[in-house]
């Protein structure tokens, strides 16, 4: 839904990534009543980004007020390491310059006059999928987001597991290749440098002239579907990269399933079928056979982070 609605309790949810800010008004059934998407413009720095976020919240709050809705609060899922108890962005990579150290919860509350809940963006997506999405079928699962970077969340008893300081689920920065590709976190071989959309497009550029028309994920997958040799080989390697990291996580967590989200997940089985195939070969057999772990696409699409951020203000 993206039109007129009347009354009821709602929350405003925001999904803040390195490229775009997605935001919406969400009701207690997990339905998005109004949605918008704007460029993050992260290059302007942290203070400018805070003001941009506040402006989006005020705009949506005015719309909700005009419809007679009661706004329970503002939930925001942001890239980076988040101390959700204090509402502070404790760490962020170069994808969000000037964002590390931002006291987002308190400052956004002062700017908007609304209660604010802050979490990691992958936690927010997982919360949404656990509430009204693909994760409803499981109590314990993993969410992985493949976008500008790679995020993740362990869901235990249908709630995101945040760890001691709120930083659990930094899946993108577990190392899968010792002395591998340099990461913008300052280390080498992080999963993010092999499984993100940014990594995928870097692999395409490395093909040189063979990749002249493979300038987007959509173009890569479309070419592979038509039997384009370089695109097929590149996507096999990319699927293998994703599968290695997922298998590591399964060995650590033993989940019922995995939800793979992020920008590239809209390719559906064009991505997930080769990932599943590669993934099976990396699993440690238990009682003589590989554990059964479903890998599925999110059901909430681009709304997942928005719905999940808003979920903090509703019981389910």
PDB file of C-alpha atoms in Angstrom:
ATOM      1  CA  UNK A   1       0.000   0.000   0.000  1.00  0.00           C
ATOM      2  CA  UNK A   2       1.308   3.459  -0.776  1.00  0.00           C
ATOM      3  CA  UNK A   3      -1.724   5.708  -0.636  1.00  0.00           C
ATOM      4  CA  UNK A   4      -4.371   7.028   1.730  1.00  0.00           C
ATOM      5  CA  UNK A   5      -4.862   5.384   5.108  1.00  0.00           C
ATOM      6  CA  UNK A   6      -6.754   6.434   8.186  1.00  0.00           C
ATOM      7  CA  UNK A   7      -5.900   6.406  11.875  1.00  0.00           C
ATOM      8  CA  UNK A   8      -4.477   3.587  13.926  1.00  0.00           C
ATOM      9  CA  UNK A   9      -1.106   3.131  15.573  1.00  0.00           C
ATOM     10  CA  UNK A  10       1.931   3.288  13.315  1.00  0.00           C
ATOM     11  CA  UNK A  11       5.710   3.516  13.489  1.00  0.00           C
ATOM     12  CA  UNK A  12       8.161   5.113  11.110  1.00  0.00           C
ATOM     13  CA  UNK A  13      10.879   2.779   9.870  1.00  0.00           C
ATOM     14  CA  UNK A  14      14.121   3.699   8.110  1.00  0.00           C
ATOM     15  CA  UNK A  15      16.674   1.462   6.410  1.00  0.00           C
ATOM     16  CA  UNK A  16      19.902   3.428   6.015  1.00  0.00           C
ATOM     17  CA  UNK A  17      22.518   1.979   3.696  1.00  0.00           C
ATOM     18  CA  UNK A  18      25.624   3.303   2.018  1.00  0.00           C
ATOM     19  CA  UNK A  19      23.705   4.032  -1.195  1.00  0.00           C
ATOM     20  CA  UNK A  20      20.044   4.657  -0.350  1.00  0.00           C
ATOM     21  CA  UNK A  21      17.747   5.520   2.548  1.00  0.00           C
ATOM     22  CA  UNK A  22      14.457   3.629   2.416  1.00  0.00           C
ATOM     23  CA  UNK A  23      11.734   4.807   4.772  1.00  0.00           C
ATOM     24  CA  UNK A  24       8.076   4.193   5.424  1.00  0.00           C
ATOM     25  CA  UNK A  25       5.064   4.316   7.708  1.00  0.00           C
ATOM     26  CA  UNK A  26       4.277   0.849   9.093  1.00  0.00           C
ATOM     27  CA  UNK A  27       1.190  -0.358  10.959  1.00  0.00           C
ATOM     28  CA  UNK A  28       0.883  -3.023  13.643  1.00  0.00           C
ATOM     29  CA  UNK A  29       0.257  -5.734  11.035  1.00  0.00           C
ATOM     30  CA  UNK A  30       3.618  -5.139   9.410  1.00  0.00           C
ATOM     31  CA  UNK A  31       2.104  -3.388   6.394  1.00  0.00           C
ATOM     32  CA  UNK A  32       3.906  -0.437   4.800  1.00  0.00           C
ATOM     33  CA  UNK A  33       1.324   2.302   4.357  1.00  0.00           C
ATOM     34  CA  UNK A  34       3.671   4.837   2.781  1.00  0.00           C
ATOM     35  CA  UNK A  35       7.174   4.366   1.411  1.00  0.00           C
ATOM     36  CA  UNK A  36       9.925   6.546  -0.007  1.00  0.00           C
ATOM     37  CA  UNK A  37      13.524   5.992  -1.131  1.00  0.00           C
ATOM     38  CA  UNK A  38      16.200   8.655  -1.434  1.00  0.00           C
ATOM     39  CA  UNK A  39      19.951   8.638  -2.077  1.00  0.00           C
ATOM     40  CA  UNK A  40      21.982   8.528   1.139  1.00  0.00           C
ATOM     41  CA  UNK A  41      24.492  11.135  -0.107  1.00  0.00           C
ATOM     42  CA  UNK A  42      26.890   9.767   2.490  1.00  0.00           C
ATOM     43  CA  UNK A  43      29.785  11.735   0.985  1.00  0.00           C
ATOM     44  CA  UNK A  44      28.354  14.871   2.657  1.00  0.00           C
ATOM     45  CA  UNK A  45      29.343  13.502   6.054  1.00  0.00           C
ATOM     46  CA  UNK A  46      27.679  12.385   9.254  1.00  0.00           C
ATOM     47  CA  UNK A  47      26.126  15.649  10.381  1.00  0.00           C
ATOM     48  CA  UNK A  48      24.513  16.257   6.999  1.00  0.00           C
ATOM     49  CA  UNK A  49      23.224  12.689   6.992  1.00  0.00           C
ATOM     50  CA  UNK A  50      21.667  13.122  10.442  1.00  0.00           C
ATOM     51  CA  UNK A  51      19.801  16.211   9.244  1.00  0.00           C
ATOM     52  CA  UNK A  52      18.682  14.367   6.110  1.00  0.00           C
ATOM     53  CA  UNK A  53      17.301  11.507   8.195  1.00  0.00           C
ATOM     54  CA  UNK A  54      15.536  13.940  10.535  1.00  0.00           C
ATOM     55  CA  UNK A  55      13.934  15.684   7.557  1.00  0.00           C
ATOM     56  CA  UNK A  56      12.596  12.374   6.229  1.00  0.00           C
ATOM     57  CA  UNK A  57      11.173  11.486   9.639  1.00  0.00           C
ATOM     58  CA  UNK A  58       9.480  14.860  10.030  1.00  0.00           C
ATOM     59  CA  UNK A  59       7.933  14.583   6.569  1.00  0.00           C
ATOM     60  CA  UNK A  60       6.499  11.114   7.275  1.00  0.00           C
ATOM     61  CA  UNK A  61       5.381  12.136  10.761  1.00  0.00           C
ATOM     62  CA  UNK A  62       3.450  15.067   9.290  1.00  0.00           C
ATOM     63  CA  UNK A  63       1.725  12.715   6.847  1.00  0.00           C
ATOM     64  CA  UNK A  64       0.824  10.258   9.617  1.00  0.00           C
ATOM     65  CA  UNK A  65      -0.472  13.073  11.816  1.00  0.00           C
ATOM     66  CA  UNK A  66      -2.607  14.357   8.954  1.00  0.00           C
ATOM     67  CA  UNK A  67      -4.254  10.925   8.738  1.00  0.00           C
ATOM     68  CA  UNK A  68      -4.993  10.892  12.465  1.00  0.00           C
ATOM     69  CA  UNK A  69      -2.494   8.142  13.240  1.00  0.00           C
ATOM     70  CA  UNK A  70      -0.728   7.707  16.573  1.00  0.00           C
ATOM     71  CA  UNK A  71       3.017   7.436  15.974  1.00  0.00           C
ATOM     72  CA  UNK A  72       4.553   5.002  18.436  1.00  0.00           C
ATOM     73  CA  UNK A  73       8.127   5.853  17.475  1.00  0.00           C
ATOM     74  CA  UNK A  74      10.890   5.844  14.887  1.00  0.00           C
ATOM     75  CA  UNK A  75      12.952   2.749  14.204  1.00  0.00           C
ATOM     76  CA  UNK A  76      16.147   3.044  12.211  1.00  0.00           C
ATOM     77  CA  UNK A  77      18.357   0.283  10.904  1.00  0.00           C
ATOM     78  CA  UNK A  78      21.753   1.595   9.874  1.00  0.00           C
ATOM     79  CA  UNK A  79      24.866   0.112   8.378  1.00  0.00           C
ATOM     80  CA  UNK A  80      27.734  -0.154  10.855  1.00  0.00           C
ATOM     81  CA  UNK A  81      28.241  -1.462  14.376  1.00  0.00           C
ATOM     82  CA  UNK A  82      25.418  -0.264  16.605  1.00  0.00           C
ATOM     83  CA  UNK A  83      25.125  -0.123  20.367  1.00  0.00           C
ATOM     84  CA  UNK A  84      21.346  -0.461  20.311  1.00  0.00           C
ATOM     85  CA  UNK A  85      20.991  -0.055  24.079  1.00  0.00           C
ATOM     86  CA  UNK A  86      22.431   3.477  23.850  1.00  0.00           C
ATOM     87  CA  UNK A  87      21.352   4.240  20.278  1.00  0.00           C
ATOM     88  CA  UNK A  88      24.941   4.936  19.228  1.00  0.00           C
ATOM     89  CA  UNK A  89      26.661   4.069  15.960  1.00  0.00           C
ATOM     90  CA  UNK A  90      29.831   2.670  17.469  1.00  0.00           C
ATOM     91  CA  UNK A  91      31.605   1.975  14.198  1.00  0.00           C
ATOM     92  CA  UNK A  92      31.166   2.506  10.473  1.00  0.00           C
ATOM     93  CA  UNK A  93      33.305   1.952   7.391  1.00  0.00           C
ATOM     94  CA  UNK A  94      34.164   4.407   4.634  1.00  0.00           C
ATOM     95  CA  UNK A  95      30.750   3.681   3.102  1.00  0.00           C
ATOM     96  CA  UNK A  96      29.356   6.127   5.716  1.00  0.00           C
ATOM     97  CA  UNK A  97      32.041   8.743   6.437  1.00  0.00           C
ATOM     98  CA  UNK A  98      31.603  10.628   9.702  1.00  0.00           C
ATOM     99  CA  UNK A  99      28.933   8.223  10.947  1.00  0.00           C
ATOM    100  CA  UNK A 100      31.026   6.389  13.545  1.00  0.00           C
ATOM    101  CA  UNK A 101      30.348   7.742  17.022  1.00  0.00           C
ATOM    102  CA  UNK A 102      27.014   9.307  16.040  1.00  0.00           C
ATOM    103  CA  UNK A 103      24.623   9.396  19.035  1.00  0.00           C
ATOM    104  CA  UNK A 104      21.812   8.685  16.637  1.00  0.00           C
ATOM    105  CA  UNK A 105      19.043   7.727  19.063  1.00  0.00           C
ATOM    106  CA  UNK A 106      19.275  10.755  21.343  1.00  0.00           C
ATOM    107  CA  UNK A 107      19.984  13.273  18.616  1.00  0.00           C
ATOM    108  CA  UNK A 108      17.228  12.083  16.292  1.00  0.00           C
ATOM    109  CA  UNK A 109      14.770  12.077  19.197  1.00  0.00           C
ATOM    110  CA  UNK A 110      15.674  15.701  19.959  1.00  0.00           C
ATOM    111  CA  UNK A 111      15.293  16.681  16.304  1.00  0.00           C
ATOM    112  CA  UNK A 112      11.929  14.968  15.814  1.00  0.00           C
ATOM    113  CA  UNK A 113      10.308  14.826  19.255  1.00  0.00           C
ATOM    114  CA  UNK A 114       9.650  11.090  18.851  1.00  0.00           C
ATOM    115  CA  UNK A 115      10.987   7.978  20.625  1.00  0.00           C
ATOM    116  CA  UNK A 116      13.785   6.413  18.576  1.00  0.00           C
ATOM    117  CA  UNK A 117      15.078   2.846  18.387  1.00  0.00           C
ATOM    118  CA  UNK A 118      18.394   2.234  16.616  1.00  0.00           C
ATOM    119  CA  UNK A 119      19.761  -1.070  15.352  1.00  0.00           C
ATOM    120  CA  UNK A 120      22.086  -2.490  12.753  1.00  0.00           C
ATOM    121  CA  UNK A 121      20.458  -2.626   9.301  1.00  0.00           C
ATOM    122  CA  UNK A 122      20.864  -6.390   8.978  1.00  0.00           C
ATOM    123  CA  UNK A 123      19.245  -6.856  12.408  1.00  0.00           C
ATOM    124  CA  UNK A 124      16.335  -4.727  11.222  1.00  0.00           C
ATOM    125  CA  UNK A 125      15.880  -6.790   8.075  1.00  0.00           C
ATOM    126  CA  UNK A 126      15.997  -9.994  10.131  1.00  0.00           C
ATOM    127  CA  UNK A 127      13.423  -8.591  12.566  1.00  0.00           C
ATOM    128  CA  UNK A 128      11.098  -7.849   9.656  1.00  0.00           C
ATOM    129  CA  UNK A 129      11.507 -11.298   8.116  1.00  0.00           C
ATOM    130  CA  UNK A 130      10.917 -12.912  11.522  1.00  0.00           C
ATOM    131  CA  UNK A 131       7.757 -10.840  12.010  1.00  0.00           C
ATOM    132  CA  UNK A 132       5.934 -11.079   8.664  1.00  0.00           C
ATOM    133  CA  UNK A 133       8.412 -12.527   6.172  1.00  0.00           C
ATOM    134  CA  UNK A 134      10.364 -15.624   5.184  1.00  0.00           C
ATOM    135  CA  UNK A 135      11.620 -16.217   8.721  1.00  0.00           C
ATOM    136  CA  UNK A 136       8.159 -16.778  10.201  1.00  0.00           C
ATOM    137  CA  UNK A 137       8.586 -20.537   9.627  1.00  0.00           C
ATOM    138  CA  UNK A 138      11.644 -20.732  11.908  1.00  0.00           C
ATOM    139  CA  UNK A 139      12.579 -19.798  15.459  1.00  0.00           C
ATOM    140  CA  UNK A 140      16.335 -19.768  14.767  1.00  0.00           C
ATOM    141  CA  UNK A 141      17.791 -18.598  11.483  1.00  0.00           C
ATOM    142  CA  UNK A 142      20.435 -16.402   9.884  1.00  0.00           C
ATOM    143  CA  UNK A 143      19.854 -13.315   7.763  1.00  0.00           C
ATOM    144  CA  UNK A 144      22.580 -12.207   5.370  1.00  0.00           C
ATOM    145  CA  UNK A 145      22.383  -8.986   3.349  1.00  0.00           C
ATOM    146  CA  UNK A 146      24.444  -8.629   0.182  1.00  0.00           C
ATOM    147  CA  UNK A 147      24.599  -4.994  -0.856  1.00  0.00           C
ATOM    148  CA  UNK A 148      27.229  -2.257  -0.903  1.00  0.00           C
ATOM    149  CA  UNK A 149      28.730  -4.307   1.940  1.00  0.00           C
ATOM    150  CA  UNK A 150      27.668  -7.510   3.668  1.00  0.00           C
ATOM    151  CA  UNK A 151      25.622  -7.530   6.852  1.00  0.00           C
ATOM    152  CA  UNK A 152      24.133 -10.296   8.921  1.00  0.00           C
ATOM    153  CA  UNK A 153      22.085 -11.273  11.917  1.00  0.00           C
ATOM    154  CA  UNK A 154      21.581 -14.388  14.021  1.00  0.00           C
ATOM    155  CA  UNK A 155      17.924 -14.731  14.999  1.00  0.00           C
ATOM    156  CA  UNK A 156      17.334 -16.716  18.195  1.00  0.00           C
ATOM    157  CA  UNK A 157      13.779 -17.378  19.376  1.00  0.00           C
ATOM    158  CA  UNK A 158      12.527 -14.943  16.710  1.00  0.00           C
ATOM    159  CA  UNK A 159      14.595 -12.031  18.018  1.00  0.00           C
ATOM    160  CA  UNK A 160      17.902 -10.659  16.721  1.00  0.00           C
ATOM    161  CA  UNK A 161      20.885 -11.723  18.789  1.00  0.00           C
ATOM    162  CA  UNK A 162      22.967  -8.601  19.385  1.00  0.00           C
ATOM    163  CA  UNK A 163      25.781  -9.932  21.564  1.00  0.00           C
ATOM    164  CA  UNK A 164      27.315  -8.326  24.628  1.00  0.00           C
ATOM    165  CA  UNK A 165      27.806  -4.863  23.112  1.00  0.00           C
ATOM    166  CA  UNK A 166      25.321  -5.025  20.256  1.00  0.00           C
ATOM    167  CA  UNK A 167      27.882  -5.840  17.586  1.00  0.00           C
ATOM    168  CA  UNK A 168      27.051  -9.489  16.861  1.00  0.00           C
ATOM    169  CA  UNK A 169      26.395 -10.478  13.271  1.00  0.00           C
ATOM    170  CA  UNK A 170      29.283  -8.652  11.571  1.00  0.00           C
ATOM    171  CA  UNK A 171      29.216 -11.417   8.989  1.00  0.00           C
ATOM    172  CA  UNK A 172      30.829  -9.247   6.332  1.00  0.00           C
ATOM    173  CA  UNK A 173      34.027  -9.044   8.344  1.00  0.00           C
ATOM    174  CA  UNK A 174      34.715 -12.661   9.098  1.00  0.00           C
ATOM    175  CA  UNK A 175      37.833 -13.571   7.129  1.00  0.00           C
ATOM    176  CA  UNK A 176      37.472 -16.195   4.407  1.00  0.00           C
ATOM    177  CA  UNK A 177      40.823 -15.646   2.667  1.00  0.00           C
ATOM    178  CA  UNK A 178      43.920 -15.082   4.798  1.00  0.00           C
ATOM    179  CA  UNK A 179      46.024 -12.374   3.112  1.00  0.00           C
ATOM    180  CA  UNK A 180      43.183 -11.883   0.650  1.00  0.00           C
ATOM    181  CA  UNK A 181      41.661  -8.769  -0.834  1.00  0.00           C
ATOM    182  CA  UNK A 182      42.010  -5.550   1.214  1.00  0.00           C
ATOM    183  CA  UNK A 183      38.817  -4.471   2.963  1.00  0.00           C
ATOM    184  CA  UNK A 184      37.770  -0.918   3.772  1.00  0.00           C
ATOM    185  CA  UNK A 185      37.785  -1.935   7.444  1.00  0.00           C
ATOM    186  CA  UNK A 186      41.597  -2.099   7.182  1.00  0.00           C
ATOM    187  CA  UNK A 187      42.006  -5.888   7.216  1.00  0.00           C
ATOM    188  CA  UNK A 188      42.509  -8.470   4.488  1.00  0.00           C
ATOM    189  CA  UNK A 189      40.255 -11.207   3.157  1.00  0.00           C
ATOM    190  CA  UNK A 190      36.919 -10.173   4.686  1.00  0.00           C
ATOM    191  CA  UNK A 191      33.802 -11.908   3.375  1.00  0.00           C
ATOM    192  CA  UNK A 192      32.474  -8.522   2.260  1.00  0.00           C
ATOM    193  CA  UNK A 193      35.251  -8.297  -0.338  1.00  0.00           C
ATOM    194  CA  UNK A 194      34.033 -11.510  -1.981  1.00  0.00           C
ATOM    195  CA  UNK A 195      30.255 -11.639  -1.476  1.00  0.00           C
ATOM    196  CA  UNK A 196      28.989  -8.034  -1.668  1.00  0.00           C
ATOM    197  CA  UNK A 197      27.513  -6.470  -4.795  1.00  0.00           C
ATOM    198  CA  UNK A 198      30.513  -4.145  -4.748  1.00  0.00           C
ATOM    199  CA  UNK A 199      32.776  -7.190  -4.917  1.00  0.00           C
ATOM    200  CA  UNK A 200      30.712  -8.697  -7.741  1.00  0.00           C
ATOM    201  CA  UNK A 201      31.084  -5.587  -9.866  1.00  0.00           C
ATOM    202  CA  UNK A 202      34.803  -5.435  -9.070  1.00  0.00           C
ATOM    203  CA  UNK A 203      35.112  -9.003 -10.363  1.00  0.00           C
ATOM    204  CA  UNK A 204      33.295  -7.939 -13.541  1.00  0.00           C
ATOM    205  CA  UNK A 205      35.712  -5.044 -14.104  1.00  0.00           C
ATOM    206  CA  UNK A 206      38.618  -7.449 -13.722  1.00  0.00           C
ATOM    207  CA  UNK A 207      37.387  -9.247 -16.851  1.00  0.00           C
ATOM    208  CA  UNK A 208      38.481  -6.273 -18.929  1.00  0.00           C
ATOM    209  CA  UNK A 209      37.037  -6.048 -22.436  1.00  0.00           C
ATOM    210  CA  UNK A 210      35.044  -9.243 -21.871  1.00  0.00           C
ATOM    211  CA  UNK A 211      32.904  -7.267 -19.400  1.00  0.00           C
ATOM    212  CA  UNK A 212      32.213  -4.193 -21.526  1.00  0.00           C
ATOM    213  CA  UNK A 213      28.443  -4.726 -21.333  1.00  0.00           C
ATOM    214  CA  UNK A 214      28.374  -6.288 -17.857  1.00  0.00           C
ATOM    215  CA  UNK A 215      28.078  -2.996 -16.022  1.00  0.00           C
ATOM    216  CA  UNK A 216      25.375  -3.892 -13.487  1.00  0.00           C
ATOM    217  CA  UNK A 217      24.239  -6.960 -11.547  1.00  0.00           C
ATOM    218  CA  UNK A 218      21.128  -7.083 -13.726  1.00  0.00           C
ATOM    219  CA  UNK A 219      23.243  -7.119 -16.895  1.00  0.00           C
ATOM    220  CA  UNK A 220      25.494  -9.843 -15.472  1.00  0.00           C
ATOM    221  CA  UNK A 221      22.628 -12.152 -14.565  1.00  0.00           C
ATOM    222  CA  UNK A 222      20.811 -11.479 -17.842  1.00  0.00           C
ATOM    223  CA  UNK A 223      23.961 -12.322 -19.815  1.00  0.00           C
ATOM    224  CA  UNK A 224      24.525 -15.496 -17.796  1.00  0.00           C
ATOM    225  CA  UNK A 225      20.927 -16.576 -18.452  1.00  0.00           C
ATOM    226  CA  UNK A 226      21.680 -16.295 -22.182  1.00  0.00           C
ATOM    227  CA  UNK A 227      24.800 -18.447 -21.871  1.00  0.00           C
ATOM    228  CA  UNK A 228      27.430 -15.671 -21.946  1.00  0.00           C
ATOM    229  CA  UNK A 229      30.634 -17.540 -21.032  1.00  0.00           C
ATOM    230  CA  UNK A 230      32.488 -14.882 -18.984  1.00  0.00           C
ATOM    231  CA  UNK A 231      29.315 -13.948 -17.106  1.00  0.00           C
ATOM    232  CA  UNK A 232      28.567 -17.596 -16.305  1.00  0.00           C
ATOM    233  CA  UNK A 233      32.078 -18.194 -14.986  1.00  0.00           C
ATOM    234  CA  UNK A 234      32.055 -15.003 -12.938  1.00  0.00           C
ATOM    235  CA  UNK A 235      28.715 -15.868 -11.314  1.00  0.00           C
ATOM    236  CA  UNK A 236      29.914 -19.395 -10.531  1.00  0.00           C
ATOM    237  CA  UNK A 237      32.858 -17.875  -8.668  1.00  0.00           C
ATOM    238  CA  UNK A 238      30.596 -15.357  -6.937  1.00  0.00           C
ATOM    239  CA  UNK A 239      28.158 -18.088  -5.850  1.00  0.00           C
ATOM    240  CA  UNK A 240      31.071 -20.097  -4.494  1.00  0.00           C
ATOM    241  CA  UNK A 241      32.297 -17.090  -2.518  1.00  0.00           C
ATOM    242  CA  UNK A 242      28.860 -16.623  -0.974  1.00  0.00           C
ATOM    243  CA  UNK A 243      28.547 -20.348  -0.204  1.00  0.00           C
ATOM    244  CA  UNK A 244      31.890 -20.524   1.628  1.00  0.00           C
ATOM    245  CA  UNK A 245      30.813 -17.848   4.104  1.00  0.00           C
ATOM    246  CA  UNK A 246      27.352 -19.316   4.593  1.00  0.00           C
ATOM    247  CA  UNK A 247      28.801 -22.741   5.342  1.00  0.00           C
ATOM    248  CA  UNK A 248      31.099 -21.218   7.965  1.00  0.00           C
ATOM    249  CA  UNK A 249      28.079 -19.652   9.646  1.00  0.00           C
ATOM    250  CA  UNK A 250      26.111 -22.894   9.610  1.00  0.00           C
ATOM    251  CA  UNK A 251      28.975 -24.715  11.317  1.00  0.00           C
ATOM    252  CA  UNK A 252      28.984 -22.044  14.043  1.00  0.00           C
ATOM    253  CA  UNK A 253      25.253 -21.553  14.549  1.00  0.00           C
ATOM    254  CA  UNK A 254      23.400 -24.674  13.270  1.00  0.00           C
ATOM    255  CA  UNK A 255      20.329 -22.717  12.077  1.00  0.00           C
ATOM    256  CA  UNK A 256      17.066 -23.956  10.634  1.00  0.00           C
ATOM    257  CA  UNK A 257      17.489 -21.761   7.576  1.00  0.00           C
ATOM    258  CA  UNK A 258      19.166 -18.784   5.948  1.00  0.00           C
ATOM    259  CA  UNK A 259      17.501 -15.730   4.413  1.00  0.00           C
ATOM    260  CA  UNK A 260      19.729 -14.079   1.804  1.00  0.00           C
ATOM    261  CA  UNK A 261      18.687 -10.483   1.214  1.00  0.00           C
ATOM    262  CA  UNK A 262      20.155  -7.261  -0.071  1.00  0.00           C
ATOM    263  CA  UNK A 263      20.129  -5.702  -3.515  1.00  0.00           C
ATOM    264  CA  UNK A 264      21.264  -8.797  -5.387  1.00  0.00           C
ATOM    265  CA  UNK A 265      18.637 -11.070  -3.811  1.00  0.00           C
ATOM    266  CA  UNK A 266      16.024  -9.851  -6.295  1.00  0.00           C
ATOM    267  CA  UNK A 267      17.736 -12.139  -8.812  1.00  0.00           C
ATOM    268  CA  UNK A 268      16.049 -14.983  -6.923  1.00  0.00           C
ATOM    269  CA  UNK A 269      16.958 -18.484  -8.025  1.00  0.00           C
ATOM    270  CA  UNK A 270      19.369 -17.200 -10.674  1.00  0.00           C
ATOM    271  CA  UNK A 271      21.580 -16.461  -7.671  1.00  0.00           C
ATOM    272  CA  UNK A 272      20.330 -18.898  -5.044  1.00  0.00           C
ATOM    273  CA  UNK A 273      20.364 -22.088  -7.125  1.00  0.00           C
ATOM    274  CA  UNK A 274      24.149 -21.996  -7.737  1.00  0.00           C
ATOM    275  CA  UNK A 275      24.708 -20.814  -4.156  1.00  0.00           C
ATOM    276  CA  UNK A 276      22.751 -23.806  -2.818  1.00  0.00           C
ATOM    277  CA  UNK A 277      24.708 -26.161  -5.057  1.00  0.00           C
ATOM    278  CA  UNK A 278      28.086 -24.838  -3.929  1.00  0.00           C
ATOM    279  CA  UNK A 279      26.962 -24.551  -0.309  1.00  0.00           C
ATOM    280  CA  UNK A 280      26.135 -28.248  -0.026  1.00  0.00           C
ATOM    281  CA  UNK A 281      29.714 -29.158  -0.884  1.00  0.00           C
ATOM    282  CA  UNK A 282      31.152 -27.091   1.963  1.00  0.00           C
ATOM    283  CA  UNK A 283      29.016 -28.492   4.776  1.00  0.00           C
ATOM    284  CA  UNK A 284      30.506 -30.840   7.314  1.00  0.00           C
ATOM    285  CA  UNK A 285      28.521 -34.124   7.287  1.00  0.00           C
ATOM    286  CA  UNK A 286      26.627 -34.934  10.480  1.00  0.00           C
ATOM    287  CA  UNK A 287      25.757 -38.602  11.026  1.00  0.00           C
ATOM    288  CA  UNK A 288      27.006 -39.291   7.530  1.00  0.00           C
ATOM    289  CA  UNK A 289      25.070 -36.591   5.687  1.00  0.00           C
ATOM    290  CA  UNK A 290      25.069 -32.826   5.262  1.00  0.00           C
ATOM    291  CA  UNK A 291      22.620 -30.968   7.513  1.00  0.00           C
ATOM    292  CA  UNK A 292      19.432 -29.750   5.826  1.00  0.00           C
ATOM    293  CA  UNK A 293      19.514 -25.979   5.807  1.00  0.00           C
ATOM    294  CA  UNK A 294      17.166 -24.069   3.527  1.00  0.00           C
ATOM    295  CA  UNK A 295      18.492 -20.973   1.751  1.00  0.00           C
ATOM    296  CA  UNK A 296      15.670 -18.643   0.720  1.00  0.00           C
ATOM    297  CA  UNK A 297      15.125 -15.136  -0.581  1.00  0.00           C
ATOM    298  CA  UNK A 298      13.415 -12.593   1.684  1.00  0.00           C
ATOM    299  CA  UNK A 299       9.678 -12.181   1.271  1.00  0.00           C
ATOM    300  CA  UNK A 300       9.610  -8.489   2.139  1.00  0.00           C
ATOM    301  CA  UNK A 301      11.905  -7.270  -0.638  1.00  0.00           C
ATOM    302  CA  UNK A 302      13.006  -3.678  -0.288  1.00  0.00           C
ATOM    303  CA  UNK A 303      10.570  -3.192   2.603  1.00  0.00           C
ATOM    304  CA  UNK A 304      12.341  -5.657   4.918  1.00  0.00           C
ATOM    305  CA  UNK A 305      14.582  -3.185   6.708  1.00  0.00           C
ATOM    306  CA  UNK A 306      11.840  -0.583   7.015  1.00  0.00           C
ATOM    307  CA  UNK A 307       9.359  -3.084   8.469  1.00  0.00           C
ATOM    308  CA  UNK A 308      11.983  -4.566  10.765  1.00  0.00           C
ATOM    309  CA  UNK A 309      13.066  -1.184  12.083  1.00  0.00           C
ATOM    310  CA  UNK A 310       9.453  -0.340  12.866  1.00  0.00           C
ATOM    311  CA  UNK A 311       8.910  -3.781  14.485  1.00  0.00           C
ATOM    312  CA  UNK A 312      10.736  -2.581  17.607  1.00  0.00           C
ATOM    313  CA  UNK A 313       7.556  -0.690  18.525  1.00  0.00           C
ATOM    314  CA  UNK A 314       5.131  -3.616  18.120  1.00  0.00           C
ATOM    315  CA  UNK A 315       4.762  -6.917  19.983  1.00  0.00           C
ATOM    316  CA  UNK A 316       4.623 -10.206  18.068  1.00  0.00           C
TER     317      UNK A 316
END
